[in-house]
XYZ file of C-alpha atoms in Angstrom:
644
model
C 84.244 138.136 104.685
C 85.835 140.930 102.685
C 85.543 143.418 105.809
C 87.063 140.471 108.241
C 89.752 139.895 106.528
C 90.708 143.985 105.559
C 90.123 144.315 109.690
C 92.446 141.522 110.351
C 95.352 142.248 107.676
C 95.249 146.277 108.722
C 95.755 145.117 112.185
C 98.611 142.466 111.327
C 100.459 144.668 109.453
C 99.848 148.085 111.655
C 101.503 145.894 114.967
C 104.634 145.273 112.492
C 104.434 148.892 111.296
C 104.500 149.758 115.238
C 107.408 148.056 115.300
C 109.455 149.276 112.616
C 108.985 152.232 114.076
C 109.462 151.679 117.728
C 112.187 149.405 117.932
C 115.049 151.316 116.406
C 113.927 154.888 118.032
C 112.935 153.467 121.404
C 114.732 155.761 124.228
C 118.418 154.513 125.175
C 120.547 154.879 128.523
C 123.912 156.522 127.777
C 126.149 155.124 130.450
C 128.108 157.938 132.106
C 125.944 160.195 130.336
C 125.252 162.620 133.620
C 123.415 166.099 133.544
C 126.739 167.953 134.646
C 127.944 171.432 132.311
C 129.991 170.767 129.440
C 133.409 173.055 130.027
C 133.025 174.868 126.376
C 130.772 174.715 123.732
C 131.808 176.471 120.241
C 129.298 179.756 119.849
C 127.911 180.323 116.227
C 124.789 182.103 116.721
C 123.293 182.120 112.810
C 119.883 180.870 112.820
C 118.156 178.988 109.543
C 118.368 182.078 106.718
C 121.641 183.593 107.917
C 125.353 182.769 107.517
C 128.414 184.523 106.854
C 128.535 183.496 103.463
C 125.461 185.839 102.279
C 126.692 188.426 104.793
C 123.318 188.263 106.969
C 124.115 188.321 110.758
C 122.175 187.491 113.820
C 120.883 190.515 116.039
C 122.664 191.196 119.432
C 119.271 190.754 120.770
C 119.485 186.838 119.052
C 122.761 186.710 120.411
C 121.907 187.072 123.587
C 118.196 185.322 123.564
C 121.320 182.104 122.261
C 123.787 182.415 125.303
C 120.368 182.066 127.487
C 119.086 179.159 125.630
C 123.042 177.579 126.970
C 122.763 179.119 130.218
C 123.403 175.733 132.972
C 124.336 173.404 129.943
C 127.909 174.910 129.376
C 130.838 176.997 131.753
C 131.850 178.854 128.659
C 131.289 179.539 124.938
C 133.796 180.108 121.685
C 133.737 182.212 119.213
C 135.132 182.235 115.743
C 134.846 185.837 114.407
C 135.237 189.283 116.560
C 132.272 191.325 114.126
C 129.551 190.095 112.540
C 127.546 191.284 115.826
C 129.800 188.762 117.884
C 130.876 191.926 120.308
C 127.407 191.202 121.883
C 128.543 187.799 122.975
C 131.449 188.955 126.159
C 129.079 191.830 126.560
C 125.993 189.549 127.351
C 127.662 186.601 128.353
C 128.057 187.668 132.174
C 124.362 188.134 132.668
C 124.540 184.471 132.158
C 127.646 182.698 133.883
C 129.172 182.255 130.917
C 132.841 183.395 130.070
C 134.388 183.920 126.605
C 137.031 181.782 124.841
C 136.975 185.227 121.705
C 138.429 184.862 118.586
C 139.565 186.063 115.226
C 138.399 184.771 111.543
C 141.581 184.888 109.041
C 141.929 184.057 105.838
C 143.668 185.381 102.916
C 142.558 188.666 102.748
C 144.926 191.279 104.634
C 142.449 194.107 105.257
C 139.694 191.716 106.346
C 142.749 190.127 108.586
C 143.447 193.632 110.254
C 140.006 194.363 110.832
C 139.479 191.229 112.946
C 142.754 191.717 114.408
C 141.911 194.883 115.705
C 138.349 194.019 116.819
C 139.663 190.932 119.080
C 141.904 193.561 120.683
C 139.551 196.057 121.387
C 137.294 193.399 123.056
C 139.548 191.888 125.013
C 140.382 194.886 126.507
C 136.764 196.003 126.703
C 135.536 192.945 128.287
C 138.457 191.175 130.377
C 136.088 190.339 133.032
C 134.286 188.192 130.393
C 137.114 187.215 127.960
C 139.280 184.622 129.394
C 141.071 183.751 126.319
C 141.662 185.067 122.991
C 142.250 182.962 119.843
C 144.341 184.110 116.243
C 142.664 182.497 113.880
C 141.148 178.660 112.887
C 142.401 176.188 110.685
C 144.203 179.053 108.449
C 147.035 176.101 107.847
C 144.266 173.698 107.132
C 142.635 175.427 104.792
C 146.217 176.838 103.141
C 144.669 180.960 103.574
C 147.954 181.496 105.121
C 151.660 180.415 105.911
C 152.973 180.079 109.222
C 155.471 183.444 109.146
C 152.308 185.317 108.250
C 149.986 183.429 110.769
C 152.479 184.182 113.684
C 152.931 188.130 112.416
C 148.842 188.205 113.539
C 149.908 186.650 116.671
C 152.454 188.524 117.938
C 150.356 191.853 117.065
C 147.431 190.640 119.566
C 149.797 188.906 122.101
C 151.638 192.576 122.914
C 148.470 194.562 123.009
C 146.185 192.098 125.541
C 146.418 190.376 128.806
C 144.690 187.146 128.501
C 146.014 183.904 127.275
C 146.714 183.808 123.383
C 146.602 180.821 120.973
C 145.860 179.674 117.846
C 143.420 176.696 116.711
C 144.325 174.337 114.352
C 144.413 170.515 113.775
C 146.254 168.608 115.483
C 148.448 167.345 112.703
C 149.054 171.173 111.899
C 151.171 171.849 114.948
C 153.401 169.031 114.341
C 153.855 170.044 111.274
C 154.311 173.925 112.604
C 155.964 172.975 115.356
C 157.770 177.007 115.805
C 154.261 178.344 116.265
C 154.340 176.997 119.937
C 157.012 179.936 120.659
C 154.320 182.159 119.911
C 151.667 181.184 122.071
C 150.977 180.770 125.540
C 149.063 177.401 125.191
C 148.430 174.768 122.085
C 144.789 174.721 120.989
C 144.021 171.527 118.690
C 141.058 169.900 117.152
C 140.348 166.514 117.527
C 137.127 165.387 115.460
C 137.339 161.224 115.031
C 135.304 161.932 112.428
C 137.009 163.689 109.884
C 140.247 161.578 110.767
C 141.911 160.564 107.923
C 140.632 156.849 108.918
C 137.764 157.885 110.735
C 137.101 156.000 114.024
C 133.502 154.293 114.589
C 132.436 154.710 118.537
C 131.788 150.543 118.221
C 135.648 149.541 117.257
C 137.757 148.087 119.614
C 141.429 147.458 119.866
C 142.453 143.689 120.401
C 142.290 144.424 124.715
C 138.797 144.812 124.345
C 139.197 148.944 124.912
C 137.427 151.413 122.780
C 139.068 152.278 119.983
C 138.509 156.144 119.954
C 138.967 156.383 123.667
C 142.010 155.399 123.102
C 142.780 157.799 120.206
C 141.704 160.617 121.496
C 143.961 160.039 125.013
C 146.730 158.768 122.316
C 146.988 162.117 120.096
C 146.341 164.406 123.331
C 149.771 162.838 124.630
C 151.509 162.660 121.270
C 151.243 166.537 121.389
C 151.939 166.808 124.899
C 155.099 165.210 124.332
C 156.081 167.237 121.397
C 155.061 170.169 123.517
C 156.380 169.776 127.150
C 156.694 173.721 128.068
C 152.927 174.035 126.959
C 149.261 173.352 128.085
C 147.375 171.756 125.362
C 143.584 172.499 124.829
C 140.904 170.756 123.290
C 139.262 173.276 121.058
C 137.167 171.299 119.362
C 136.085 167.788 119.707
C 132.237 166.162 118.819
C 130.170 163.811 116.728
C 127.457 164.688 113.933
C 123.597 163.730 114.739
C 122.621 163.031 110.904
C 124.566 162.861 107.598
C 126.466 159.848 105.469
C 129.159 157.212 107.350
C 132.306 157.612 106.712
C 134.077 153.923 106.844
C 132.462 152.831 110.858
C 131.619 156.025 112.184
C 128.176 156.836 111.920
C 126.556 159.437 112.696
C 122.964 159.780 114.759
C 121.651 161.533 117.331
C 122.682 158.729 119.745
C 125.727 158.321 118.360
C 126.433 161.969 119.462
C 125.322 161.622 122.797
C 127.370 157.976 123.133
C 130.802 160.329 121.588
C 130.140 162.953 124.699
C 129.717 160.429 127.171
C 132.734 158.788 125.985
C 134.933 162.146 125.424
C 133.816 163.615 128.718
C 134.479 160.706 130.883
C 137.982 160.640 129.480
C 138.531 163.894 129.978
C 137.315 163.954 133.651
C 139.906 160.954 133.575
C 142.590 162.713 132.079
C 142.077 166.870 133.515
C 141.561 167.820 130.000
C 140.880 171.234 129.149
C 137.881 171.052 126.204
C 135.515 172.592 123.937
C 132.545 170.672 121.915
C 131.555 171.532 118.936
C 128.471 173.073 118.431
C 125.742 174.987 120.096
C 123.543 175.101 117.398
C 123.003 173.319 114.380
C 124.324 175.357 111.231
C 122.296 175.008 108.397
C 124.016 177.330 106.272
C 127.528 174.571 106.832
C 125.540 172.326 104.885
C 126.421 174.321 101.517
C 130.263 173.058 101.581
C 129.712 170.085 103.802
C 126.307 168.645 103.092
C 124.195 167.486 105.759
C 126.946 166.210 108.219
C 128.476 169.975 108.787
C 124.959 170.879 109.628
C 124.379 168.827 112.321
C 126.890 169.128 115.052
C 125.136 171.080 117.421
C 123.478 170.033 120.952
C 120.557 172.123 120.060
C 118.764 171.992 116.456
C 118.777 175.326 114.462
C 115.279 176.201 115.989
C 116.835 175.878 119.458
C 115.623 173.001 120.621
C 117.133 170.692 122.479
C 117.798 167.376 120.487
C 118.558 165.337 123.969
C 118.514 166.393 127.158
C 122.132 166.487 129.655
C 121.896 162.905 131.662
C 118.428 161.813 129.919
C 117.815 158.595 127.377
C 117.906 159.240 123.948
C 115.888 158.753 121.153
C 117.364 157.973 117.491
C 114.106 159.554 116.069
C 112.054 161.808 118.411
C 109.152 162.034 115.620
C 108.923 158.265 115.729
C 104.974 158.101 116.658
C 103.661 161.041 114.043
C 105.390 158.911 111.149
C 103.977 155.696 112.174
C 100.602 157.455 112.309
C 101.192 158.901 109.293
C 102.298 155.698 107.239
C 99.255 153.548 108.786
C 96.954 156.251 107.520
C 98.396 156.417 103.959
C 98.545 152.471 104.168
C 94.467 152.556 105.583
C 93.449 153.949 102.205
C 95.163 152.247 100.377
C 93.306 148.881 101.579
C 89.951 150.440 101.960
C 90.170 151.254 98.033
C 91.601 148.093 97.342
C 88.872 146.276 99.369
C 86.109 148.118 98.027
C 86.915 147.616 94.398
C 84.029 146.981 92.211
C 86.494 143.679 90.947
C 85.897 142.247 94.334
C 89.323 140.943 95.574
C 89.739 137.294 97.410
C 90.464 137.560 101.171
C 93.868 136.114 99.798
C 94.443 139.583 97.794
C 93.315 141.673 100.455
C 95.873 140.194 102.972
C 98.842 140.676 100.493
C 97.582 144.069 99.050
C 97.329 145.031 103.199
C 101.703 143.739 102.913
C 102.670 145.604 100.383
C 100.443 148.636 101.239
C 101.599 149.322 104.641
C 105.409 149.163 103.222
C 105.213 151.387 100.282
C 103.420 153.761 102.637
C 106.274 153.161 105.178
C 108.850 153.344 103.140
C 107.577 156.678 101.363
C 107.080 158.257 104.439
C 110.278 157.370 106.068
C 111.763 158.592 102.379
C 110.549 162.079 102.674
C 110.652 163.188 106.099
C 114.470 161.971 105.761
C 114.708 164.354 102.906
C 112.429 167.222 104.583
C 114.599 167.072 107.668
C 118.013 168.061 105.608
C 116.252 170.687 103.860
C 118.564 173.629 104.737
C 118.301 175.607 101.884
C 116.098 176.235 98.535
C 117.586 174.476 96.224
C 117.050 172.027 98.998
C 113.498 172.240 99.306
C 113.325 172.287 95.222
C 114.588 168.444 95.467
C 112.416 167.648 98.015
C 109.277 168.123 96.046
C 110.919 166.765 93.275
C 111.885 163.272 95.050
C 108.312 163.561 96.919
C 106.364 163.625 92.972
C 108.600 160.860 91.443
C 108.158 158.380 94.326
C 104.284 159.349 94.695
C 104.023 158.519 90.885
C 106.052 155.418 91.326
C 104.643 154.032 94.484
C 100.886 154.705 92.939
C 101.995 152.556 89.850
C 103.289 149.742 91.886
C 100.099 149.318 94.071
C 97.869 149.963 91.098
C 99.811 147.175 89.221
C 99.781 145.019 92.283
C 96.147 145.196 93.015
C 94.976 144.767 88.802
C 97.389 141.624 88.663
C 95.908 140.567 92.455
C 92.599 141.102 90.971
C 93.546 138.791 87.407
C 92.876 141.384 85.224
C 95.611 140.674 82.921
C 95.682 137.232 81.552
C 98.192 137.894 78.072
C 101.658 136.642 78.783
C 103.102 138.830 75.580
C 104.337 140.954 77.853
C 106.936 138.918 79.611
C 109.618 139.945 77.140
C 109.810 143.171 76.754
C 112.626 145.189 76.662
C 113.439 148.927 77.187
C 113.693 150.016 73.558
C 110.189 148.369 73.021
C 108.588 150.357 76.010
C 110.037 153.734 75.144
C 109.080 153.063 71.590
C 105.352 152.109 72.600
C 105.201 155.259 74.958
C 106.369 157.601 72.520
C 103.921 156.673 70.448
C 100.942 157.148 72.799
C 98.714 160.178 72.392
C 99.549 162.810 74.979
C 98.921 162.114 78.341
C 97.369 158.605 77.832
C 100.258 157.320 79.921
C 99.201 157.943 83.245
C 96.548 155.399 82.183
C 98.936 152.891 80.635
C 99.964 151.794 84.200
C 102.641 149.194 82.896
C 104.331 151.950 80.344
C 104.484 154.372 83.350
C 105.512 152.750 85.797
C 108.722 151.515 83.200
C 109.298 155.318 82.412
C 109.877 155.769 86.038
C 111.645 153.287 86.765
C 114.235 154.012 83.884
C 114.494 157.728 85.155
C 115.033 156.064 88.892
C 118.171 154.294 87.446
C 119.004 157.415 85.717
C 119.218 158.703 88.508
C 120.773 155.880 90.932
C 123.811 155.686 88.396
C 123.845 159.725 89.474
C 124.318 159.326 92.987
C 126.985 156.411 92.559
C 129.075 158.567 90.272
C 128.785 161.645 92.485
C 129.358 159.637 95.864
C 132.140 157.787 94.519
C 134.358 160.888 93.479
C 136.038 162.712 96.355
C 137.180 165.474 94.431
C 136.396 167.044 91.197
C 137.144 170.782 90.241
C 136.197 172.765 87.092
C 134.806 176.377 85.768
C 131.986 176.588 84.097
C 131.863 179.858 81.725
C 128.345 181.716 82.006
C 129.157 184.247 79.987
C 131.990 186.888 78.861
C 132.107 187.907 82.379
C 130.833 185.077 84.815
C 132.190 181.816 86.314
C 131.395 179.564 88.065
C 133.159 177.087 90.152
C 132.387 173.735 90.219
C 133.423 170.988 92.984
C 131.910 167.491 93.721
C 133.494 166.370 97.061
C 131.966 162.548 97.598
C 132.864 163.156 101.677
C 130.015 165.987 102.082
C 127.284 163.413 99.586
C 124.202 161.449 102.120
C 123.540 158.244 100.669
C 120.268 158.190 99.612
C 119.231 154.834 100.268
C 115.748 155.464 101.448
C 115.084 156.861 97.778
C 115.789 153.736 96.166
C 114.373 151.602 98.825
C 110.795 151.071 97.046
C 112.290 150.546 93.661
C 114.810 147.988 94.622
C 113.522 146.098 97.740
C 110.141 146.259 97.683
C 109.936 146.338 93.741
C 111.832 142.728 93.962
C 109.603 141.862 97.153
C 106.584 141.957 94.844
C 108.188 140.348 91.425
C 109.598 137.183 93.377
C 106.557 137.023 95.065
C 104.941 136.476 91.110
C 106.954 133.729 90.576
C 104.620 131.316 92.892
C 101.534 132.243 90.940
C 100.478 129.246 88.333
C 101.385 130.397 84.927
C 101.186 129.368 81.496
C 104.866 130.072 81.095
C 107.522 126.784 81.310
C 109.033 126.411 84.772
C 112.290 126.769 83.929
C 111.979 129.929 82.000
C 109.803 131.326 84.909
C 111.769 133.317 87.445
C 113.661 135.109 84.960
C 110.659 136.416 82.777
C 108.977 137.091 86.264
C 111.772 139.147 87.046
C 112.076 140.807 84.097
C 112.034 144.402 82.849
C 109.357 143.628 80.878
C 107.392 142.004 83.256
C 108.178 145.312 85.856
C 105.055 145.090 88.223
C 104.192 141.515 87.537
C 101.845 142.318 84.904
C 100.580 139.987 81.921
C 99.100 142.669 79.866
C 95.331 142.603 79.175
C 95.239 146.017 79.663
C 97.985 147.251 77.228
C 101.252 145.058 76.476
C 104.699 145.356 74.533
C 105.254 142.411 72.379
C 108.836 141.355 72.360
C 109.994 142.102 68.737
C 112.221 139.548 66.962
C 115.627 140.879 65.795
C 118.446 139.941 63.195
C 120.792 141.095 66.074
C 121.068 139.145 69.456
C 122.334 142.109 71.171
C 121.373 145.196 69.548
C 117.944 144.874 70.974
C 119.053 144.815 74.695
C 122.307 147.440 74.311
C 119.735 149.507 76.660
C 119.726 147.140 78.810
C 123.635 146.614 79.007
C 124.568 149.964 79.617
C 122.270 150.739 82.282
C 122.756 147.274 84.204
C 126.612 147.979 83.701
C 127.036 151.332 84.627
C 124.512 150.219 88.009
C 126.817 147.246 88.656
C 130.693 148.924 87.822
C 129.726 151.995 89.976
C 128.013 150.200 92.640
C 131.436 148.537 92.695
C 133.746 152.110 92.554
C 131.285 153.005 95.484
C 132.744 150.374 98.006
C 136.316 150.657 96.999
C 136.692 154.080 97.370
C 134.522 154.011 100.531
C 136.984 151.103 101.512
C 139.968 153.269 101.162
C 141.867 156.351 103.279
C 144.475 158.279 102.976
C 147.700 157.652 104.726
C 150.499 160.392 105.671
C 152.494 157.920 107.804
C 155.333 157.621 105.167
C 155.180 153.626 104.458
C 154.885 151.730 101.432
C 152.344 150.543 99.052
C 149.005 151.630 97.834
C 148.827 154.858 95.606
C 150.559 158.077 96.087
C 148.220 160.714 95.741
C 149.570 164.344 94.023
C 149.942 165.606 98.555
C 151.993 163.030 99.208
C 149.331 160.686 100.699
C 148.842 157.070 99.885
C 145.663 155.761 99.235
C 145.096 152.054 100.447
C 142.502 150.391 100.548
C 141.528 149.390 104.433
C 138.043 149.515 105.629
C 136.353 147.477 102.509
C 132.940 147.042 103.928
C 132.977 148.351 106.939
C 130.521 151.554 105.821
C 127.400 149.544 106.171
C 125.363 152.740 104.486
C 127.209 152.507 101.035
C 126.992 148.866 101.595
C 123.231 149.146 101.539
C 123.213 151.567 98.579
C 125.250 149.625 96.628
C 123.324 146.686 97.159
C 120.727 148.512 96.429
C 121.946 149.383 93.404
C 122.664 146.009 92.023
C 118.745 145.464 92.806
C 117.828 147.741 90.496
C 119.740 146.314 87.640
C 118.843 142.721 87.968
C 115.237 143.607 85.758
C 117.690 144.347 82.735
C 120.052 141.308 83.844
C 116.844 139.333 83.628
C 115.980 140.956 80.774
C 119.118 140.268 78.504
C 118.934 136.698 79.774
C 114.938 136.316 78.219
C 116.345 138.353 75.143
C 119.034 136.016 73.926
C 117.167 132.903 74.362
C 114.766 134.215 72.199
C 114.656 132.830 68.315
C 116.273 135.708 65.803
C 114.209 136.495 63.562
C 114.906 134.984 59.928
C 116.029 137.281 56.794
C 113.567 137.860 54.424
C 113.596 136.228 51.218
C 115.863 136.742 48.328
C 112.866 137.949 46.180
C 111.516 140.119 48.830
C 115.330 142.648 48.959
C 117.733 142.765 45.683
C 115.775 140.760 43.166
C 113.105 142.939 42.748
């Protein structure tokens, strides 16, 4: 009967695991979405290990093994520097049909500024079959490296020493605010990236005609610069949509997402004879430094040059979709053939809710890590994937083990329903070492206190944009310190098990018969105390009486607080942008901007991790309730303190 039933629950809950999997990464039709070249793509040829930062450049031979990889996907590519190897690209590019849109890389550094200067010249001139048009420069305004009298000094030296068309790239805002600049150049190159608006634009919101929102943006800001520009052609010089990385207010990115924001751009700009280039080639893991995960994923093709969709072909949100649902109903196999096979002999009831809440910690783990293996751009990186990969492997482990012992009745002493922090740390600190990866119900409250620990760490670092500070390493050394909440992923699958399927399990608890009074029920069962349902036969934590009704719970307080407050700070600020449009109200930031709050809610990822959050702090709510309802305990008597 035991084998029937394990047969039929791995069966039930593999077809739902097949779904989970298969319904949100099933292929999708991008309408418009046609297998036609894109007109420019922007050219950054570092592969996984390189980047300007370090100083370690691709190989010509790379370089050119790149423009092949693009050769019948684009017309032309874009270029942001004139060394680093770059001269390879309008030397090689002509073997491919591809012509060169070169440029320049300023910043505040004069030399470094003539150097590039100089190299842009000497290439155009070299390669004016290939060139087509030459660029001074990208976001130097943006990024404050230089002013605009020293910006169009660097102009004017390459415009009188080449023949092809010369610009400058900036954001659109930029030239409005520069507006002399377009004396200087023969056409205006902007950036438009609905993205990184100030209120970013989600590909889903429509005005109140029923249009697209960011269609109509993008055609909106392309004429608002037209207009301030008559005498000049305006170019797109960068436009696209990230594949993975946080929300910011509706726009999400995805790897559909992308595709849906090229479908949408292009068929505008068929519409509208614009003149464009998408940003990127190539995925750029070493962006992720300064940007997080989001600058790393803007390209068509991944950083190991493959292609992430293919020009005119459905998409997929997850390619990988059918190795991590083979995967998870593995994992979740093993865990029901041990569970079966126990020597305790589980009812066919047990087995079919053991099979449950298997197959979604296994799920849920999996889906957990490869999320953080698949942003792993860098060491440090890697170092927090193993890290996140132990803790929720201990965790997980000590929720099924304490699901299948209280499934299997072996723990029959309510003491336990009670506790409170300060009583579990004190009975684990005074184990003997190592006995607490046997005490199943002390370790699995260790981990879930360091879990909170370290949810109450990702609200406060999400929630700030911008904090700036130098550490001192020694006499000689600093270092710089930012936290920029824009660049942070929410890590909601991380806190999925502990919150969700954690509550799943402890509500689920509160239907069992039990020796404790109704009323008083759901909020022992949901207790801190009481983490994995257990009653404590195989090791409790009595609940001790105190003179104090909340010194024994301050623990409990402070961690439930700080997960409730932040969780709170994390929608507002998500809820808010910046404003440069010179009205009234909110609060005036140090720029000039105004911060108001105007898209409360409409991030549905820090929605989820704030809920999340709040999850995780309703054991010590429940807690604190059990606490105070519990008798003080009485003084002792007279005789027993001063009159002795």
């Amino acid at each position: 009967m035991r084998v029937l039933t394990a047969l039929v629950a791995f069966a039930v809950v593999t077809a739902l695991n097949l779904l989970w999997w298969w319904w949100p990464n099933r292929p999708v039709e991008i309408t418009g979405w046609t297998n036609a070249p894109l007109q420019s793509v922007s050219f950054a040829p570092y592969r996984p290990g390189q980047s300007p930062l370090t100083r370690t450049f691709p190989t010509p031979d790379q370089i050119e093994q790149d423009l092949k990889r693009l050769q019948g996907k684009v017309r032309s590519v874009r270029t942001y520097s004139a060394g680093e190897n770059l001269e390879a690209v309008p030397q090689r590019a002509g073997k491919y049909g591809l012509k060169v849109w070169h440029g320049a890389w300023l910043n505040d550094n004069d030399k470094e500024n003539l150097e590039q200067i100089n190299l842009l010249i000497d290439h155009a001139n070299r390669y004016p079959d290939t060139i087509e048009r030459v660029i001074v420069g990208n976001e130097v305004l943006l990024r404050k490296d230089l002013t605009a009298n020293q910006l169009r000094g660097y102009i004017r030296q390459v415009k009188s020493r080449v023949k092809q068309p010369v610009t400058y790239a900036d954001v659109w805002e930029f030239w409005l605010r520069n507006p002399s600049l377009a004396d200087e150049v023969d056409f205006i190159t902007v950036h438009l990236l609905p993205y990184w608006e100030d209120e970013p634009i989600g590909l889903d919101r429509r005005d109140p005609n029923g249009s697209l929102r960011i269609e109509n943006h993008l055609l909106a800001i392309f004429k608002k610069v037209q207009e301030r520009f008559p005498d000049k052609k305006i170019v797109i010089g960068e436009t696209g949509w990230p594949s993975d990385g946080r929300m910011r207010s509706d726009a999400r990115p995805g790897r559909v997402e992308q595709v849906r924001y090229f479908s949408i751009f292009r068929s505008l700009a068929e519409r509208e004879h614009f003149d464009y280039n998408i940003v990127e080639a190539f995925d750029q893991y070493w962006k992720a430094r300064q940007e997080g995960t989001v600058g790393a994923a803007w390209g068509l093709l991944d950083a190991q040059r493959n292609d992430k969709f293919q020009l005119g072909q459905p998409v997929s949100a997850e390619p990988h979709w059918r190795m991590l649902f083979a995967f998870s109903t593995m994992l979740s196999a093993l865990f029901l053939v041990a569970f079966a096979s126990w020597k305790h002999r589980p009812t066919p009831g047990a087995i079919a809710i053991f099979a449950l809440f298997a197959q979604l910690v296994a799920t849920c783990y999996l889906q957990a890590v490869w999320i953080d293996l698949s942003r792993t751009f860098y060491f440090e990186k890697m170092v927090g994937v193993v890290f996140w990969g132990v803790l929720l492997a201990a965790f997980s482990y000590a929720l099924l083990r304490g699901i299948a012992d209280s499934l299997a009745h072996r723990m029959t002493d309510p003491s336990l329903y009670g506790a409170r922090v300060r009583e579990a740390w004190r009975a684990c600190r005074e184990l003997p070492r190592f006995r607490i990866v046997q005490r199943i119900d002390l370790l699995a409250q260790f981990l879930y206190l360091m879990l909170t620990v370290l949810c109450i760490f990702y609200l406060i670092v999400i929630t700030i944009d911008w904090y700036d500070g130098v550490i001192r390493l020694s006499d000689t050394f600093y270092r710089q310190i930012a936290i920029d909440g824009r660049y942070r992923d929410f890590p909601i699958w991380s806190f999925v098990i502990p919150s969700i399927v954690l509550m799943a399990w402890k509500i689920m608890t509160v239907l069992r018969k039990e020796t404790v009074p109704r009323h008083e029920r759901f909020a022992k069962a949901l207790s801190f105390g009481r983490l994995f349902g257990y009653d404590g036969s195989t090791g409790y934590v009595r609940m001790r009486k105190s003179f104090s009704r909340l010194r024994p719970v301050l623990a409990e307080i402070v961690l439930s607080s700080m997960l409730i407050l932040w969780a709170v700070a994390l929608l507002i600020t998500e809820g808010a942008i910046k404003l440069y449009d010179g009205g009234a109200g909110g609060f005036v930031s140090a720029d000039g901007g105004r911060w108001v709050i105007r898209t409360l809610f409409w991030n549905t990822q820090a929605n989820w991790f704030a809920g999340l959050a709040v999850l995780m702090a309703v054991p010590y709510l429940a807690t604190i309730y059990v606490s105070l309802r519990e008798p003080l305990a009485e003084p002792p008597p007279d005789s027993y303190t001063s009159k002795w």
